[in-house]
CSV table of C-alpha atoms and ligand atoms in Angstrom, one decimal:
chain,number,residue,atom,x,y,z
A,15,MET,CA,0.0,0.0,0.1
A,16,TYR,CA,1.0,3.6,-0.9
A,17,GLY,CA,3.1,4.8,2.5
A,18,ARG,CA,4.2,1.4,3.7
A,19,HIS,CA,7.5,1.2,0.7
A,20,PRO,CA,9.0,4.7,1.4
A,21,LEU,CA,11.9,3.0,-0.6
A,22,ALA,CA,9.3,1.6,-3.7
A,23,ASP,CA,7.4,4.4,-3.3
A,24,ALA,CA,10.6,7.1,-3.8
A,25,GLY,CA,11.5,5.3,-6.7
A,26,ARG,CA,8.1,4.9,-8.7
A,27,ILE,CA,7.8,8.5,-8.0
A,28,ILE,CA,10.2,9.7,-9.5
A,29,HIS,CA,10.5,7.5,-12.5
A,30,ALA,CA,6.7,7.9,-12.9
A,31,MET,CA,6.9,11.8,-12.4
A,32,LEU,CA,9.8,12.0,-14.7
A,33,THR,CA,8.0,10.1,-18.0
A,34,ASP,CA,4.7,11.5,-17.4
A,35,GLN,CA,6.5,15.2,-18.1
A,36,LEU,CA,8.2,13.6,-21.2
A,37,ALA,CA,4.1,11.9,-21.9
A,38,HIS,CA,3.0,15.5,-21.4
A,39,PHE,CA,5.5,17.9,-23.7
A,40,ALA,CA,6.0,15.1,-26.4
A,41,PRO,CA,2.8,11.9,-26.8
A,42,ARG,CA,3.9,10.4,-30.3
A,43,LEU,CA,7.4,10.0,-28.6
A,44,TYR,CA,6.0,8.5,-25.4
A,45,ILE,CA,3.9,6.2,-27.2
A,46,GLU,CA,6.8,5.4,-29.8
A,47,LEU,CA,9.3,4.3,-27.1
A,48,THR,CA,6.2,2.5,-24.8
A,49,GLY,CA,5.1,1.1,-28.1
A,50,GLN,CA,1.7,1.8,-26.9
A,51,THR,CA,-1.5,0.2,-29.0
A,52,GLY,CA,-3.8,0.0,-27.0
A,53,ARG,CA,-3.7,-3.6,-26.1
A,54,GLY,CA,-0.8,-3.8,-23.1
A,55,ALA,CA,2.1,-4.9,-23.2
A,56,SER,CA,2.9,-8.3,-24.7
A,57,ARG,CA,3.5,-9.4,-28.5
A,58,GLU,CA,0.4,-10.5,-30.5
A,59,SER,CA,0.5,-12.3,-34.2
A,60,ALA,CA,-2.2,-10.0,-36.6
A,61,GLN,CA,-4.2,-12.8,-36.8
A,62,GLN,CA,-4.6,-12.8,-32.8
A,63,ILE,CA,-5.1,-9.0,-32.8
A,64,ALA,CA,-7.7,-10.0,-35.8
A,65,ASP,CA,-9.5,-12.4,-33.7
A,66,TYR,CA,-9.4,-9.4,-30.9
A,67,PHE,CA,-11.2,-7.1,-32.7
A,68,LYS,CA,-13.5,-9.4,-33.7
A,69,LYS,CA,-14.3,-10.7,-30.4
A,70,CYS,CA,-14.8,-7.5,-29.4
A,71,PHE,CA,-17.4,-6.7,-32.3
A,72,ASP,CA,-19.6,-9.7,-31.2
A,73,GLU,CA,-19.7,-8.9,-27.5
A,74,TYR,CA,-21.0,-5.8,-28.1
A,75,PHE,CA,-24.3,-6.8,-30.1
A,76,GLN,CA,-24.1,-9.7,-27.4
A,77,THR,CA,-24.4,-6.9,-25.0
A,78,LEU,CA,-26.9,-5.7,-27.0
A,79,GLU,CA,-28.7,-8.6,-27.1
A,80,VAL,CA,-28.6,-8.1,-31.0
A,81,GLU,CA,-28.6,-11.8,-32.6
A,82,PRO,CA,-26.3,-12.8,-34.7
A,83,GLY,CA,-28.4,-12.8,-37.6
A,84,GLN,CA,-30.3,-9.4,-37.2
A,85,ILE,CA,-26.9,-7.3,-36.7
A,86,ARG,CA,-26.7,-6.3,-40.4
A,87,HIS,CA,-30.7,-5.2,-39.9
A,88,TYR,CA,-29.5,-3.5,-36.8
A,89,LEU,CA,-26.3,-1.5,-38.5
A,90,ALA,CA,-27.9,-0.4,-41.4
A,91,GLY,CA,-27.6,3.2,-42.1
A,92,LYS,CA,-25.8,4.0,-39.1
A,93,ARG,CA,-23.1,6.5,-38.1
A,94,ILE,CA,-20.9,4.9,-35.5
A,95,LEU,CA,-18.8,6.6,-32.8
A,96,GLU,CA,-15.9,4.5,-31.1
A,97,TYR,CA,-13.9,6.7,-28.5
A,98,GLY,CA,-10.6,4.7,-27.8
A,99,PRO,CA,-9.7,2.5,-30.9
A,100,GLY,CA,-6.3,1.9,-29.8
A,101,ASP,CA,-3.3,1.8,-32.8
A,102,VAL,CA,-5.6,0.3,-35.2
A,103,PRO,CA,-9.7,1.0,-35.8
A,104,GLY,CA,-10.6,-2.7,-36.4
A,105,VAL,CA,-14.1,-3.0,-34.9
A,106,ALA,CA,-14.8,0.2,-37.0
A,107,LEU,CA,-14.2,-1.4,-40.0
A,108,LEU,CA,-16.4,-4.9,-39.1
A,109,MET,CA,-18.6,-2.2,-38.4
A,110,ILE,CA,-19.0,-0.8,-41.9
A,111,ALA,CA,-19.0,-4.1,-43.1
A,112,HIS,CA,-22.0,-5.3,-41.6
A,113,GLY,CA,-23.7,-2.5,-42.5
A,114,ALA,CA,-22.8,0.8,-40.6
A,115,ASP,CA,-22.7,3.9,-42.7
A,116,SER,CA,-20.0,5.2,-41.4
A,117,ALA,CA,-17.7,5.3,-38.5
A,118,VAL,CA,-15.5,8.1,-36.2
A,119,CYS,CA,-12.7,7.3,-34.4
A,120,VAL,CA,-11.4,9.4,-31.8
A,121,ASP,CA,-8.6,9.8,-29.6
A,122,ARG,CA,-6.7,11.9,-27.4
A,123,PHE,CA,-3.7,10.1,-27.9
A,124,PRO,CA,-2.5,9.9,-32.0
A,125,MET,CA,-3.3,6.0,-31.7
A,126,VAL,CA,-3.7,4.9,-34.8
A,127,SER,CA,-0.8,3.8,-37.1
A,128,ILE,CA,-1.5,1.7,-40.3
A,129,SER,CA,2.0,0.0,-39.9
A,130,ALA,CA,2.7,-3.6,-41.9
A,131,THR,CA,1.1,-4.9,-38.6
A,132,ASN,CA,-2.0,-3.2,-38.9
A,133,ALA,CA,-2.1,-3.3,-42.3
A,134,GLU,CA,-2.2,-6.9,-42.2
A,135,VAL,CA,-4.7,-6.9,-39.0
A,136,LEU,CA,-6.7,-5.1,-41.2
A,137,ALA,CA,-6.3,-7.4,-44.5
A,138,ARG,CA,-7.2,-10.3,-41.8
A,139,LEU,CA,-10.2,-9.1,-40.6
A,140,MET,CA,-11.5,-8.9,-45.1
A,141,ASP,CA,-10.8,-12.5,-45.0
A,142,GLY,CA,-13.1,-13.5,-42.5
A,143,LEU,CA,-16.1,-12.1,-44.4
A,144,ASP,CA,-18.5,-12.6,-46.8
A,145,GLU,CA,-18.3,-11.1,-50.1
A,146,GLU,CA,-21.1,-8.5,-49.8
A,147,ALA,CA,-19.4,-7.8,-45.8
A,148,LYS,CA,-15.5,-7.9,-47.5
A,149,ALA,CA,-17.0,-6.0,-50.2
A,150,ARG,CA,-18.3,-2.3,-47.7
A,151,ALA,CA,-14.7,-3.2,-45.8
A,152,ALA,CA,-13.4,-2.3,-49.1
A,153,SER,CA,-14.5,0.7,-49.3
A,154,CYS,CA,-12.9,1.5,-46.1
A,155,PHE,CA,-9.8,2.1,-47.7
A,156,GLN,CA,-8.1,5.0,-50.2
A,157,ARG,CA,-7.6,2.0,-52.8
A,158,PRO,CA,-10.5,0.1,-52.6
A,159,GLY,CA,-9.3,-3.5,-50.7
A,160,ALA,CA,-5.5,-2.3,-49.3
A,161,PRO,CA,-5.5,-1.2,-45.8
A,162,ALA,CA,-2.0,-0.1,-46.4
A,163,SER,CA,-3.1,2.8,-48.6
A,164,GLY,CA,-4.9,4.3,-45.5
A,165,LEU,CA,-8.3,4.9,-44.6
A,166,CYS,CA,-11.2,6.8,-47.2
A,167,GLU,CA,-12.5,9.1,-44.4
A,168,GLN,CA,-15.6,9.5,-45.7
A,169,ARG,CA,-16.0,5.5,-44.8
A,170,ILE,CA,-13.8,6.2,-41.5
A,171,ARG,CA,-12.6,9.4,-40.0
A,172,TYR,CA,-9.7,9.1,-37.1
A,173,LEU,CA,-9.9,12.1,-35.0
A,174,VAL,CA,-7.2,12.9,-32.3
A,175,LYS,CA,-8.7,15.7,-29.7
A,176,PRO,CA,-7.7,17.7,-26.9
A,177,GLY,CA,-9.5,15.1,-24.0
A,178,GLY,CA,-10.6,13.0,-26.4
A,179,LEU,CA,-13.9,14.8,-26.9
A,180,SER,CA,-15.5,14.5,-30.2
A,181,GLY,CA,-17.4,17.9,-30.3
A,182,LEU,CA,-20.4,16.0,-32.6
A,183,SER,CA,-23.7,16.7,-32.6
A,184,ASN,CA,-26.5,14.7,-33.4
A,185,ALA,CA,-24.1,13.0,-35.3
A,186,ALA,CA,-24.0,9.1,-33.8
A,187,ASP,CA,-26.1,6.1,-34.0
A,188,LEU,CA,-24.3,3.7,-31.9
A,189,ILE,CA,-21.1,4.8,-29.6
A,190,ILE,CA,-18.8,2.8,-28.5
A,191,SER,CA,-15.5,2.0,-26.5
A,192,ARG,CA,-14.0,-0.9,-25.2
A,193,ALA,CA,-11.0,0.1,-22.1
A,194,VAL,CA,-11.8,3.6,-22.2
A,195,LEU,CA,-13.4,5.7,-19.9
A,196,GLU,CA,-11.3,4.1,-16.8
A,197,HIS,CA,-9.1,6.2,-18.8
A,198,VAL,CA,-10.2,9.2,-19.4
A,199,ASN,CA,-9.0,13.1,-18.3
A,200,ASP,CA,-12.5,14.5,-17.7
A,201,LEU,CA,-15.2,11.8,-17.3
A,202,HIS,CA,-17.6,13.7,-17.5
A,203,ALA,CA,-16.8,15.6,-20.0
A,204,THR,CA,-17.0,12.5,-22.2
A,205,PHE,CA,-20.0,11.8,-21.4
A,206,ALA,CA,-20.8,15.4,-22.0
A,207,ASP,CA,-19.2,14.7,-25.5
A,208,MET,CA,-21.3,11.2,-25.9
A,209,ARG,CA,-24.8,13.3,-24.7
A,210,ASN,CA,-24.3,15.6,-27.4
A,211,ALA,CA,-23.1,13.2,-30.1
A,212,LEU,CA,-26.0,10.9,-30.0
A,213,SER,CA,-28.7,11.2,-32.0
A,214,GLY,CA,-32.4,10.9,-30.6
A,215,THR,CA,-32.5,7.3,-31.3
A,216,GLY,CA,-29.0,6.7,-30.9
A,217,VAL,CA,-27.7,3.8,-27.8
A,218,ALA,CA,-24.0,4.0,-26.1
A,219,VAL,CA,-22.8,0.7,-25.4
A,220,HIS,CA,-19.4,0.6,-23.2
A,221,GLN,CA,-16.8,-2.0,-21.4
A,222,VAL,CA,-15.3,-0.6,-18.5
A,223,ASP,CA,-12.8,-2.0,-17.2
A,224,LEU,CA,-11.8,-0.9,-13.1
A,225,LYS,CA,-8.5,-3.3,-12.8
A,226,SER,CA,-4.9,-1.7,-11.4
A,227,HIS,CA,-3.6,-2.4,-15.6
A,228,GLY,CA,-0.6,-3.2,-13.5
A,229,LEU,CA,-0.2,-0.6,-10.8
A,230,HIS,CA,-1.1,-2.3,-7.8
A,231,ARG,CA,1.2,-3.9,-5.2
A,232,ASP,CA,0.6,-6.6,-2.6
A,233,ASN,CA,-3.6,-6.1,-3.2
A,234,PRO,CA,-5.4,-6.0,-6.1
A,235,LEU,CA,-7.3,-2.3,-4.8
A,236,ASP,CA,-4.4,-1.3,-3.2
A,237,PHE,CA,-4.0,1.7,-6.3
A,238,LEU,CA,-6.6,3.4,-4.7
A,239,THR,CA,-4.6,4.1,-1.6
A,240,TRP,CA,-2.6,6.6,-4.2
A,241,PRO,CA,-3.2,10.6,-2.9
A,242,VAL,CA,-5.2,12.2,-5.9
A,243,LEU,CA,-2.4,15.4,-6.2
A,244,TRP,CA,0.4,12.2,-6.4
A,245,TRP,CA,-1.7,10.2,-8.5
A,246,SER,CA,-2.1,12.3,-11.3
A,247,TRP,CA,1.6,14.0,-10.9
A,248,MET,CA,2.4,11.0,-11.9
A,249,TYR,CA,0.2,9.3,-14.2
A,250,ALA,CA,-1.9,12.5,-16.0
A,251,HIS,CA,-0.5,12.9,-19.0
A,252,LYS,CA,-0.2,9.5,-20.1
A,253,GLY,CA,-3.9,8.7,-19.9
A,254,MET,CA,-3.3,5.5,-16.8
A,255,PRO,CA,-6.5,4.9,-14.9
A,256,ASN,CA,-8.5,7.7,-13.3
A,257,ARG,CA,-9.3,5.1,-10.7
A,258,TRP,CA,-13.5,5.7,-10.7
A,259,ARG,CA,-14.9,3.7,-9.3
A,260,VAL,CA,-18.3,2.5,-10.9
A,261,ASN,CA,-20.0,4.8,-8.7
A,262,ARG,CA,-18.5,7.5,-10.0
A,263,TYR,CA,-20.1,6.4,-13.4
A,264,ARG,CA,-23.7,6.3,-12.1
A,265,GLU,CA,-23.2,10.2,-11.2
A,266,THR,CA,-22.3,11.6,-14.3
A,267,LEU,CA,-25.1,9.3,-16.5
A,268,SER,CA,-27.0,10.9,-13.7
A,269,ALA,CA,-25.4,14.2,-14.7
A,270,ASN,CA,-25.6,14.1,-18.7
A,271,SER,CA,-29.5,13.0,-18.5
A,272,LEU,CA,-28.0,9.8,-19.3
A,273,ARG,CA,-31.0,7.0,-19.1
A,274,THR,CA,-28.9,3.9,-18.4
A,275,THR,CA,-30.3,0.6,-19.5
A,276,LEU,CA,-27.3,-1.8,-18.0
A,277,LEU,CA,-24.9,-1.7,-15.4
A,278,LYS,CA,-24.1,-5.0,-15.3
A,279,PRO,CA,-20.4,-5.9,-13.7
A,280,THR,CA,-18.0,-8.1,-15.5
A,281,VAL,CA,-15.3,-8.9,-12.5
A,282,LEU,CA,-15.7,-8.4,-8.9
A,283,ALA,CA,-13.0,-8.1,-6.3
A,284,ASP,CA,-12.9,-10.5,-2.9
A,285,GLN,CA,-14.1,-8.6,0.3
A,286,ARG,CA,-11.0,-9.3,1.8
A,287,ASP,CA,-8.9,-7.3,0.0
A,288,ILE,CA,-11.6,-4.6,0.8
A,289,GLU,CA,-11.6,-4.5,3.7
A,290,GLU,CA,-7.5,-4.7,4.1
A,291,VAL,CA,-7.3,-2.3,1.7
A,292,ARG,CA,-10.2,0.1,3.1
A,293,PRO,CA,-8.6,1.3,5.8
A,294,TYR,CA,-5.7,3.2,3.6
A,295,LEU,CA,-8.0,4.3,0.5
A,296,ALA,CA,-7.2,7.8,-0.9
A,297,ALA,CA,-10.0,10.7,-0.2
A,298,PRO,CA,-12.6,10.3,-3.0
A,299,PHE,CA,-12.3,6.2,-2.8
A,300,ARG,CA,-13.6,6.5,1.3
A,301,ALA,CA,-17.0,6.5,1.4
A,302,VAL,CA,-17.7,4.4,-2.0
A,303,SER,CA,-19.6,1.6,-0.2
A,304,ASP,CA,-18.3,-2.3,0.0
A,305,GLU,CA,-20.3,-3.2,-3.2
A,306,ASP,CA,-19.0,-0.4,-5.8
A,307,LEU,CA,-15.8,-1.1,-4.4
A,308,SER,CA,-15.6,-4.6,-5.3
A,309,TRP,CA,-16.9,-3.3,-8.9
A,310,LEU,CA,-13.7,-4.2,-11.2
A,311,GLY,CA,-15.4,-3.6,-14.9
A,312,PHE,CA,-18.6,-3.4,-16.0
A,313,TRP,CA,-20.4,-3.1,-19.1
A,314,LEU,CA,-22.5,0.1,-19.4
A,315,VAL,CA,-25.8,0.2,-21.9
A,316,CYS,CA,-27.7,4.0,-22.2
A,317,ASP,CA,-29.3,6.3,-24.7
A,318,LYS,CA,-30.6,9.8,-24.4
A,319,THR,CA,-34.1,8.9,-23.7
A,320,THR,CA,-36.3,10.6,-21.8
A,321,GLN,CA,-37.7,8.4,-18.5
A,322,ALA,CA,-41.8,9.2,-20.1
A,323,GLN,CA,-40.3,8.3,-23.1
A,324,GLY,CA,-38.6,5.1,-22.4
A,325,GLU,CA,-41.8,4.0,-19.7
B,403,SAM,C1,-6.3,0.4,-23.3
B,403,SAM,S1,-6.7,1.4,-25.2
B,403,SAM,C2,-8.0,0.4,-25.8
B,403,SAM,C3,-7.9,0.7,-27.3
B,403,SAM,C4,-8.9,0.0,-27.5
B,403,SAM,N1,-10.6,-0.1,-27.3
B,403,SAM,C5,-8.8,-1.7,-27.6
B,403,SAM,O1,-9.9,-2.6,-27.1
B,403,SAM,O2,-7.5,-2.6,-27.9
B,403,SAM,C6,-7.0,2.8,-24.0
B,403,SAM,C7,-7.5,3.7,-25.7
B,403,SAM,O3,-8.3,4.8,-25.1
B,403,SAM,C8,-7.3,6.2,-26.0
B,403,SAM,N2,-8.0,7.6,-24.7
B,403,SAM,C9,-7.2,7.8,-23.8
B,403,SAM,N3,-7.7,8.9,-23.3
B,403,SAM,C10,-8.8,9.4,-23.4
B,403,SAM,C11,-9.7,9.9,-24.0
B,403,SAM,N4,-10.0,11.0,-23.5
B,403,SAM,N5,-10.7,10.0,-24.6
B,403,SAM,C12,-11.0,9.1,-26.1
B,403,SAM,N6,-10.0,8.1,-26.0
B,403,SAM,C13,-9.1,8.4,-25.2
B,403,SAM,C14,-5.9,5.9,-25.8
B,403,SAM,O4,-5.1,6.7,-26.0
B,403,SAM,C15,-6.4,4.4,-25.9
B,403,SAM,O5,-6.8,4.3,-27.4
C-alpha cells in the first residue's frame, strides 16, 4: 500500500513523474518509446489482434442483445462513434462491413498507425468476411481493399482531439468503447460529449475495466490508496486509469441526463481485499460502498431517452 514501502514508493514516484512529463510534452515520442497499442505489452500476431477485434465486435452485440442474424439489419445505415480505438480501427472496419454507414474514431492520443502489422490485421479481418461484407470493408481504404493505402475518410474518420472529445452533435447512432472510459481525463466531459454526439434514438455501449492496469502491488485495490495529487503527477498525461469507481459513473450518467438500460459487473473483487485496503483509501474512495468497490469492470448501455419516453 502507498506509504508502506517508502523506498519503493520514492523510486516509483520519481520515475513516474519524469515519464509523465515526457508524455505531456512529447506524446508521440512517449507512445513510440513505450510501444503502446492499447492492448497491453504482450507481442501478438496479426491474426491474434484480428481475433481480438472480432471478439470485441461480437460482444457489443451480445450486450445489446442483437442476435448474429440481426446485426446487419441493426447496423444498416448507422453512424458509429468509437472512443479510443487503440492503434488500429479494427472494430470500426467490422461495423462498416456489417452495414454501418460510417465511423468516427476519436482519441486523446495519436495512437492509430497503419503499420505493416496493422495493415495485415485489417486484411485478416476482411479475409474472414463474406463477399458482400468484404466489398463494404474494402471501401474503407483510399485504394479499395488495400489497407496500406490509408483510411478513406468518408468511411472511417480518425480524430485526435484534446481530452479525446469528438465535438459531434446529433451525429452518432451507435457509440462504442472498450477499455477506454477508465482512462479518460475528464469523465463528465466525455459523457457530455457522448450525449451531444448521440442522435435522439442512438445508443451507447461501453465496456469499462476498473482493474489497476498493473499499477497495484500486494492487493488488487491498493492503487486506490495513492493520494489524488500524487496520482495525477505520476500519470495524468499518460492516459493511465482515472481510478473512478462505478458510483462515479452512475453520478455522471445522471448529471448528463443519460438513461441507463444496462449496468452489469464483469469481475468482482474479493471482500477480504476490500477490507484490507479500506483504512488506507485515498479521499475520493473513502465513502464508496463495499459493493461498489468490488466492481472491477462492467458493461454499460445508455441512451438519451427521457424517463417518460422510455416507459
Ligand atoms: C486500453 S486502450 C483500448 C484500445 C481499444 N479500445 C482496445 O480495446 O484495444 C485505451 C484507449 O483509450 C484512449 N484514450 C485515452 N484517453 C482518452 C480520452 N480522453 N478520450 C478518448 N480516448 C482516450 C487511448 O489512447 C487508447 O486508444
